[in-house]
Coordinates of C-alpha atoms and ligand atoms in Angstrom, one line a residue:
M7 CA -34.6 38.5 -32.9
T8 CA -33.1 35.1 -31.8
S9 CA -33.6 32.2 -34.4
H10 CA -33.9 29.5 -31.6
E11 CA -37.5 29.9 -30.8
G12 CA -38.2 29.9 -34.3
H13 CA -36.6 26.8 -35.3
A14 CA -38.5 25.0 -32.2
K15 CA -41.9 26.4 -33.6
I16 CA -40.7 25.2 -37.1
A17 CA -39.8 21.8 -35.7
W18 CA -43.3 21.4 -33.9
A19 CA -45.5 22.4 -36.8
D20 CA -43.2 19.9 -39.0
A21 CA -43.9 17.2 -36.7
H22 CA -47.6 18.0 -37.0
M23 CA -47.5 18.1 -41.1
P24 CA -47.9 14.4 -42.3
L25 CA -48.7 15.5 -45.9
R26 CA -45.8 17.8 -46.1
Q27 CA -43.7 14.8 -44.9
R28 CA -44.9 12.4 -47.5
L29 CA -44.6 15.3 -50.4
R30 CA -41.0 15.8 -49.1
N31 CA -40.0 12.3 -49.7
D32 CA -41.5 12.6 -53.4
F33 CA -39.9 15.8 -54.0
L34 CA -36.3 14.9 -52.6
E35 CA -36.5 12.4 -55.4
E36 CA -38.4 13.9 -58.3
R37 CA -37.0 17.4 -58.0
P38 CA -39.9 19.2 -59.5
F39 CA -38.6 22.7 -59.0
A40 CA -35.0 22.0 -59.8
G41 CA -33.5 25.7 -61.2
K42 CA -36.3 27.3 -60.3
K43 CA -36.8 30.5 -58.5
V44 CA -40.0 30.8 -56.2
A45 CA -41.1 34.1 -54.6
M46 CA -43.7 33.9 -51.7
S47 CA -45.7 36.3 -50.1
I48 CA -47.5 34.6 -47.3
H49 CA -48.3 35.3 -43.6
L50 CA -44.7 34.1 -42.2
E51 CA -44.7 31.8 -39.4
A52 CA -44.1 28.1 -38.5
K53 CA -46.3 26.7 -41.2
T54 CA -45.6 28.6 -43.9
A55 CA -41.8 28.2 -43.2
C56 CA -42.6 24.5 -43.7
L57 CA -43.9 25.3 -47.0
A58 CA -40.7 27.2 -48.1
M59 CA -38.8 24.3 -46.9
L60 CA -40.8 21.9 -48.9
L61 CA -40.4 24.0 -51.9
R62 CA -36.5 24.3 -51.6
D63 CA -36.6 20.3 -51.2
G64 CA -38.2 20.2 -54.5
G65 CA -35.3 22.0 -55.9
A66 CA -36.2 25.6 -55.7
Q67 CA -34.6 28.6 -54.5
V68 CA -37.0 30.2 -52.4
W69 CA -37.7 34.4 -51.7
V70 CA -40.2 35.0 -48.9
T71 CA -41.7 37.9 -47.4
G72 CA -45.0 38.5 -45.5
S73 CA -48.6 39.3 -46.8
N74 CA -49.5 41.5 -43.5
P75 CA -46.9 43.5 -41.5
L76 CA -48.6 42.1 -38.2
S77 CA -48.7 38.3 -39.2
T78 CA -44.9 38.0 -39.7
Q79 CA -43.2 36.4 -36.5
D80 CA -39.6 37.6 -36.5
D81 CA -38.2 34.6 -34.5
V82 CA -39.4 32.2 -37.4
A83 CA -38.4 34.7 -40.0
A84 CA -34.8 34.5 -38.6
A85 CA -34.8 30.8 -38.5
L86 CA -35.9 30.4 -42.0
A87 CA -33.3 32.8 -42.8
E88 CA -30.8 30.3 -41.7
E89 CA -32.2 27.8 -44.0
N90 CA -30.0 27.0 -47.4
G91 CA -31.7 28.1 -50.4
I92 CA -34.1 30.3 -48.7
F93 CA -33.8 34.2 -48.6
V94 CA -36.3 36.0 -46.2
H95 CA -37.2 39.6 -46.5
A96 CA -40.0 40.3 -43.7
R97 CA -40.3 42.0 -40.3
H98 CA -43.3 42.3 -37.9
G99 CA -44.8 45.7 -37.6
A100 CA -43.1 47.2 -41.0
S101 CA -44.6 50.3 -41.9
E102 CA -46.3 50.6 -45.3
D103 CA -42.9 51.6 -47.1
E104 CA -41.2 48.9 -45.7
Y105 CA -43.8 46.0 -46.5
V106 CA -43.8 47.2 -50.0
A107 CA -39.9 47.5 -50.2
D108 CA -39.8 43.8 -48.9
L109 CA -42.6 42.3 -51.7
R110 CA -40.0 44.3 -54.2
S111 CA -36.9 42.3 -52.6
V112 CA -38.7 39.0 -53.3
L113 CA -39.4 39.7 -56.7
K114 CA -35.6 41.3 -57.8
P115 CA -34.2 38.0 -58.5
E116 CA -37.0 37.5 -61.3
P117 CA -38.7 34.3 -60.3
E118 CA -40.2 31.8 -62.4
M119 CA -43.0 31.3 -59.8
I120 CA -44.7 33.1 -57.3
L121 CA -47.2 32.2 -54.3
D122 CA -49.3 35.2 -53.4
D123 CA -51.7 35.4 -50.6
G124 CA -54.1 38.8 -51.2
G125 CA -52.7 39.7 -54.4
D126 CA -49.9 42.1 -53.4
L127 CA -47.2 40.2 -55.6
V128 CA -49.4 40.0 -58.7
E129 CA -50.2 43.5 -58.5
L130 CA -46.5 44.6 -58.3
L131 CA -45.5 42.4 -61.1
H132 CA -48.3 44.1 -63.4
A133 CA -46.5 47.5 -62.5
A134 CA -43.0 46.1 -63.6
P135 CA -42.2 45.9 -67.0
D136 CA -42.9 42.6 -68.9
R137 CA -40.7 39.8 -68.0
P138 CA -41.2 36.0 -68.3
I139 CA -42.8 34.4 -65.5
L140 CA -44.5 30.8 -65.4
G141 CA -47.1 31.8 -63.2
G142 CA -48.1 31.0 -59.5
C143 CA -51.2 30.3 -57.1
E144 CA -53.3 32.3 -54.9
E145 CA -53.9 31.6 -51.5
T146 CA -57.0 33.5 -50.1
T147 CA -60.5 34.4 -51.3
T148 CA -59.7 38.2 -51.5
G149 CA -56.9 37.4 -53.5
V150 CA -58.8 35.4 -56.1
A151 CA -61.3 38.1 -56.3
R152 CA -58.5 40.5 -57.2
L153 CA -57.3 38.0 -60.0
R154 CA -60.7 37.2 -61.3
A155 CA -61.2 40.8 -61.8
R156 CA -58.0 41.2 -63.8
S157 CA -58.8 37.8 -65.7
Q158 CA -62.1 39.3 -66.8
A159 CA -60.6 42.3 -67.7
G160 CA -58.1 40.3 -70.0
T161 CA -55.0 41.7 -68.0
L162 CA -53.8 39.2 -66.1
R163 CA -50.6 38.7 -68.2
F164 CA -49.5 34.9 -66.8
P165 CA -51.4 32.0 -65.4
M166 CA -52.6 31.9 -61.8
F167 CA -54.2 29.2 -59.9
A168 CA -57.4 29.8 -57.5
V169 CA -55.8 27.7 -54.8
N170 CA -58.3 29.1 -52.3
D171 CA -61.3 27.5 -54.4
A172 CA -60.0 24.0 -54.4
L173 CA -62.3 22.0 -52.4
M174 CA -59.3 20.7 -50.2
K175 CA -58.7 24.2 -49.2
H176 CA -61.6 26.6 -48.5
L177 CA -64.0 23.6 -47.1
F178 CA -61.1 23.2 -44.5
D179 CA -59.1 25.9 -44.1
N180 CA -61.6 28.9 -44.3
R181 CA -64.2 27.1 -42.4
Y182 CA -62.6 24.6 -39.6
G183 CA -59.1 26.7 -40.0
T184 CA -60.7 30.2 -39.6
G185 CA -63.6 29.2 -37.2
Q186 CA -61.0 27.8 -34.5
S187 CA -58.1 30.3 -34.9
T188 CA -60.3 33.4 -34.9
W189 CA -61.7 32.7 -31.5
D190 CA -57.9 31.6 -30.6
G191 CA -56.8 34.9 -31.2
I192 CA -59.5 36.6 -29.5
L193 CA -59.4 34.5 -26.6
R194 CA -55.5 34.6 -26.1
S195 CA -55.7 38.5 -26.2
T196 CA -58.7 39.3 -24.3
N197 CA -59.0 36.3 -21.6
L198 CA -62.6 36.9 -21.7
L199 CA -65.7 34.4 -21.5
V200 CA -67.7 33.6 -24.5
A201 CA -70.4 31.4 -22.9
G202 CA -73.5 33.4 -22.6
K203 CA -72.5 36.4 -24.5
N204 CA -73.9 37.9 -27.7
V205 CA -71.8 37.7 -30.7
V206 CA -72.4 38.9 -34.1
V207 CA -70.8 37.6 -37.2
A208 CA -70.5 39.7 -40.4
G209 CA -70.8 37.2 -43.3
Y210 CA -72.1 33.8 -43.6
G211 CA -69.4 32.6 -46.2
W212 CA -66.8 30.0 -45.9
C213 CA -64.4 31.9 -42.9
S214 CA -67.7 33.5 -41.2
R215 CA -69.7 30.4 -40.7
G216 CA -66.7 28.6 -39.4
I217 CA -66.7 31.6 -36.7
A218 CA -70.1 31.5 -36.3
M219 CA -70.2 27.7 -35.6
R220 CA -67.4 27.8 -33.1
A221 CA -69.0 30.8 -31.2
Q222 CA -72.2 28.7 -30.8
G223 CA -70.0 25.9 -29.8
L224 CA -68.6 28.1 -26.9
G225 CA -71.6 28.8 -25.7
A226 CA -72.6 32.2 -27.4
R227 CA -75.8 33.4 -28.6
V228 CA -74.8 34.3 -32.4
T229 CA -76.5 36.9 -34.6
V230 CA -75.0 36.6 -38.6
T231 CA -75.4 39.6 -40.8
E232 CA -75.5 39.0 -44.5
V233 CA -75.8 40.9 -47.8
D234 CA -76.5 37.7 -49.6
P235 CA -80.3 36.3 -49.0
V236 CA -79.3 32.8 -49.8
K237 CA -76.9 32.9 -47.4
A238 CA -78.9 34.6 -44.9
I239 CA -81.5 31.8 -45.2
E240 CA -78.7 29.0 -44.6
A241 CA -77.6 30.9 -41.5
L242 CA -81.4 31.1 -40.4
M243 CA -81.8 27.2 -40.9
D244 CA -78.6 26.6 -39.1
G245 CA -80.1 28.1 -36.2
F246 CA -78.7 31.5 -36.1
V247 CA -80.7 34.8 -35.8
V248 CA -80.2 37.0 -38.9
A249 CA -80.4 41.1 -38.5
P250 CA -78.7 44.2 -40.3
M251 CA -75.2 45.0 -38.4
V252 CA -76.9 48.4 -37.2
E253 CA -79.4 46.6 -35.0
A254 CA -77.1 43.7 -34.1
I255 CA -74.5 45.4 -32.8
R256 CA -76.9 47.1 -30.1
D257 CA -76.4 43.8 -27.7
A258 CA -73.5 42.8 -29.1
D259 CA -70.4 41.7 -26.8
F260 CA -68.3 40.5 -29.8
V261 CA -68.4 41.6 -33.5
V262 CA -66.3 39.4 -35.8
T263 CA -66.4 40.6 -39.5
A264 CA -65.1 37.8 -42.3
T265 CA -66.6 39.3 -45.5
G266 CA -63.7 40.4 -47.7
C267 CA -65.7 43.4 -48.1
V268 CA -65.2 47.2 -47.1
D269 CA -66.9 49.5 -44.3
V270 CA -68.8 46.0 -42.7
V271 CA -69.0 47.9 -39.4
T272 CA -70.0 51.2 -40.5
E273 CA -70.0 54.6 -38.7
D274 CA -74.0 54.3 -38.1
A275 CA -73.2 50.7 -36.6
L276 CA -70.5 52.3 -34.4
C277 CA -72.8 54.8 -33.0
G278 CA -75.4 52.0 -31.8
A279 CA -72.7 49.7 -30.3
K280 CA -73.2 48.7 -26.7
D281 CA -70.6 49.9 -24.0
G282 CA -67.7 47.3 -23.8
C283 CA -68.1 46.0 -27.5
L284 CA -65.1 43.9 -28.8
L285 CA -64.4 44.2 -32.6
A286 CA -62.5 42.2 -34.4
N287 CA -61.9 41.1 -38.0
A288 CA -60.7 37.9 -39.5
G289 CA -61.0 39.1 -43.4
H290 CA -58.0 39.6 -45.3
F291 CA -57.8 43.4 -45.4
N292 CA -57.9 45.8 -42.2
V293 CA -61.0 47.8 -44.0
E294 CA -64.1 45.7 -42.5
I295 CA -64.1 47.8 -39.2
N296 CA -64.5 51.7 -39.9
L297 CA -61.6 52.7 -37.7
E298 CA -61.5 56.2 -39.2
H299 CA -64.7 57.0 -37.9
L300 CA -64.1 55.3 -34.7
K301 CA -61.1 57.5 -34.1
A302 CA -62.9 60.3 -35.0
M303 CA -65.9 59.5 -32.5
S304 CA -63.2 59.0 -29.7
A305 CA -62.2 61.2 -27.1
S306 CA -59.2 59.3 -26.2
I307 CA -57.4 55.8 -27.3
R308 CA -54.8 53.8 -25.9
E309 CA -53.5 50.1 -25.7
T310 CA -55.2 48.5 -22.8
R311 CA -53.9 44.8 -23.0
K312 CA -51.3 43.6 -25.9
G313 CA -52.9 44.0 -29.0
V314 CA -56.3 45.5 -27.5
M315 CA -57.0 49.2 -28.1
E316 CA -59.6 50.9 -26.0
Y317 CA -61.5 53.8 -27.6
T318 CA -63.4 55.8 -25.3
L319 CA -66.1 57.7 -27.1
Q320 CA -67.2 61.5 -26.3
D321 CA -70.4 60.1 -24.7
G322 CA -68.3 57.8 -22.2
R323 CA -68.8 54.4 -23.9
K324 CA -65.9 52.4 -24.5
L325 CA -65.2 50.2 -27.7
Y326 CA -62.2 47.6 -27.9
V327 CA -60.4 46.8 -31.5
L328 CA -58.2 43.8 -31.4
G329 CA -55.3 43.5 -33.5
E330 CA -55.8 47.0 -35.2
G331 CA -58.5 45.6 -37.2
R332 CA -56.5 43.1 -39.2
L333 CA -56.7 39.4 -39.3
V334 CA -57.1 38.6 -35.6
N335 CA -56.0 34.9 -35.8
L336 CA -52.7 36.0 -37.4
A337 CA -52.2 39.3 -35.6
L338 CA -53.0 38.0 -32.2
G339 CA -52.4 34.5 -32.6
D340 CA -50.4 31.8 -34.6
G341 CA -52.8 31.3 -37.4
H342 CA -54.9 28.4 -38.5
P343 CA -54.1 25.3 -36.7
V344 CA -51.0 23.0 -38.2
E345 CA -52.9 20.1 -39.7
I346 CA -55.2 22.5 -41.4
M347 CA -52.4 24.1 -43.2
D348 CA -50.9 20.9 -43.9
I349 CA -53.9 20.1 -46.3
S350 CA -53.7 23.7 -47.6
F351 CA -50.2 23.5 -48.4
A352 CA -50.1 20.1 -50.3
V353 CA -52.6 21.6 -52.6
Q354 CA -50.2 24.8 -53.1
A355 CA -47.0 22.5 -53.4
L356 CA -49.0 20.0 -55.9
T357 CA -50.2 22.9 -57.8
L358 CA -47.0 24.8 -58.4
R359 CA -45.7 21.1 -59.3
H360 CA -48.5 21.1 -61.9
L361 CA -47.8 24.5 -63.2
V362 CA -44.4 23.5 -63.7
L363 CA -45.0 20.2 -65.5
H364 CA -47.6 21.8 -67.8
A365 CA -45.7 25.0 -68.6
P366 CA -46.4 27.2 -70.8
L367 CA -50.3 27.5 -69.4
E368 CA -52.6 30.4 -71.1
P369 CA -52.5 33.6 -69.1
G370 CA -55.5 33.8 -66.8
L371 CA -57.2 32.6 -63.8
H372 CA -56.9 28.7 -63.7
A373 CA -58.9 26.1 -61.4
V374 CA -56.6 23.7 -59.5
P375 CA -57.1 20.3 -61.1
D376 CA -59.7 18.1 -59.8
S377 CA -57.0 15.3 -60.0
I378 CA -55.0 17.2 -57.1
D379 CA -58.2 17.7 -54.9
A380 CA -58.3 14.0 -55.0
K381 CA -54.9 13.1 -54.2
V382 CA -54.6 15.2 -51.5
A383 CA -57.8 14.3 -49.9
A384 CA -56.7 10.5 -50.5
M385 CA -53.6 11.2 -48.8
K386 CA -55.3 12.9 -45.8
L387 CA -57.5 10.1 -45.2
E388 CA -54.5 7.7 -45.2
T389 CA -52.9 9.6 -42.9
L390 CA -55.9 9.9 -40.6
D391 CA -55.8 5.7 -41.0
V392 CA -59.6 6.0 -42.3
S393 CA -60.7 4.0 -45.1
I394 CA -63.7 4.2 -47.0
D395 CA -66.0 2.5 -49.6
T396 CA -64.9 2.3 -53.0
L397 CA -67.7 2.0 -56.0
S398 CA -68.2 -1.3 -57.2
E399 CA -68.2 -2.3 -61.2
T400 CA -72.1 -2.6 -61.0
Q401 CA -72.4 0.7 -58.8
R402 CA -70.5 2.5 -61.5
R403 CA -72.5 1.0 -64.5
Y404 CA -75.6 2.0 -62.5
L405 CA -74.4 5.6 -61.8
G406 CA -73.4 5.9 -65.5
L407 CA -69.6 6.0 -64.8
D408 CA -66.7 5.1 -66.4
S409 CA -65.2 1.6 -65.5
E410 CA -62.4 2.2 -63.0
G411 CA -59.1 3.2 -64.9
A412 CA -60.7 3.4 -68.2
Ligands
LIG68 N1 -58.3 34.9 -41.4 C1 -57.8 34.0 -42.3 O1 -56.9 33.3 -41.7 C2 -58.4 33.8 -43.4 C3 -58.5 32.8 -44.2 C4 -59.3 32.3 -45.3 C5 -59.7 33.5 -45.9 N2 -59.7 34.6 -45.3 C6 -60.3 35.9 -45.9 O2 -61.7 36.0 -45.4 C7 -62.7 36.9 -45.9 C8 -63.8 36.0 -46.4 O3 -63.3 34.7 -46.9 P1 -64.4 33.6 -47.2 O4 -63.8 32.4 -48.1 O5 -65.4 33.5 -46.2 O6 -65.4 34.4 -48.6 P2 -66.6 34.1 -49.1 O7 -67.0 34.8 -50.3 O8 -67.1 32.6 -48.9 O9 -67.9 34.9 -47.8 C9 -67.9 36.1 -47.7 C10 -69.3 36.2 -47.0 O10 -69.5 37.7 -46.5 C11 -70.7 38.1 -47.0 N3 -70.6 40.0 -47.2 C12 -69.9 40.5 -48.0 N4 -70.2 41.9 -47.7 C13 -70.9 41.8 -46.7 C14 -71.2 42.9 -45.9 N5 -71.1 44.1 -46.1 N6 -71.9 42.5 -44.6 C15 -72.2 41.2 -44.3 N7 -71.7 40.1 -45.0 C16 -71.4 40.3 -46.3 C17 -70.9 37.4 -48.6 O11 -72.3 37.7 -49.2 C18 -70.2 36.2 -48.3 O12 -71.4 35.2 -47.9 C19 -61.9 37.0 -47.1 O13 -61.0 38.6 -47.3 C20 -60.7 36.0 -47.4 O14 -59.4 36.6 -47.8 C21 -59.1 35.1 -43.9

């Protein structure tokens, strides 16, 4: 695979990542990661390449692999591998064994820090014999859920920061990033109209509310499915219809899952799906649409467009699955908009810097310090050339806050 196109993609992303450019200038001077080895497992495309280069510019040697076999872009991987101090082990369409072998390869140099997306690196490190590690960062909701389970069981043996839970991450990345890029992936791969169609969105969490909001903006009639009564009421009050999946799917033209849960589109739901329904997932793992049952129900299966599998059921209905039920925005698109990942990766880079500066930290799940959220928000506003008001001394006293700088 030629690296030429990969370099062009990286240059385009970089030109739209003002926070990265500011941090790069700071890091080149400060070199916070001097002498450190970092292993990254992340959706390997142009923005993540920019993050790897930022850590390298901060003094680290960086080993990079994918966090999903379909989201790795080979041209970007080839371009990144040509960078000094960056070592790439990833390929698009890796088999399960190749995917795990690549994860093992980035851990081989015994990195002091990891940057994980989904929790696969952390799991492998726990299967390996003890060795010193400063800790790391976790990018996504599903990975944080896995870490929280380990932390509560007392088996997480090094500090990990829940980057996903930082406000400057999930408020923008999960909601506006997934909201836009999920539809980008669906529309690129199908070339179909959304206006006037029935869209069912599974979940009303950070990602799924973004997907529902953007479907509404495209002119769809949107139904939300939930298991959390509070989220269901939020969806209702935001103007959506709320119904169980087995009911909602009967009229659905598109079903999009983003729950982090398993078997969300069940066998029962698939049995009642409308002829021609398109099924896509934006949750971390490809477990939300029950593909095993869909296969078992089908008389024939074929790829009808790139990334679109047509399942012809025994009764003649046709259902379509996009991107093998993997995160559709990355499997069939370029992932989140560049400016969104610029914010998320500023949080990542500053959190890794915090980890180095404060090492050794207690093992377990750590929250990203509020000061990092505040710094990233202030930097983002500056790059947008937007000013806001500041509290006066009188206002601070009235609100019972310490005086400024105290
Ligand atoms: N595609 C991407 O680029 C991308 C980006 C960020 C996060 N993610 C992933 O998306 C998933 C969701 O993340 P989030 O931040 O929105 O999580 P979240 O916890 O904010 O929301 C999940 C929602 O799904 C609901 N839910 C759970 N099981 C359900 C079920 N069976 N049926 C209907 N609703 C159900 C929950 O009640 C919750 O409201 C995770 O796997 C996360 O890792 C993907």
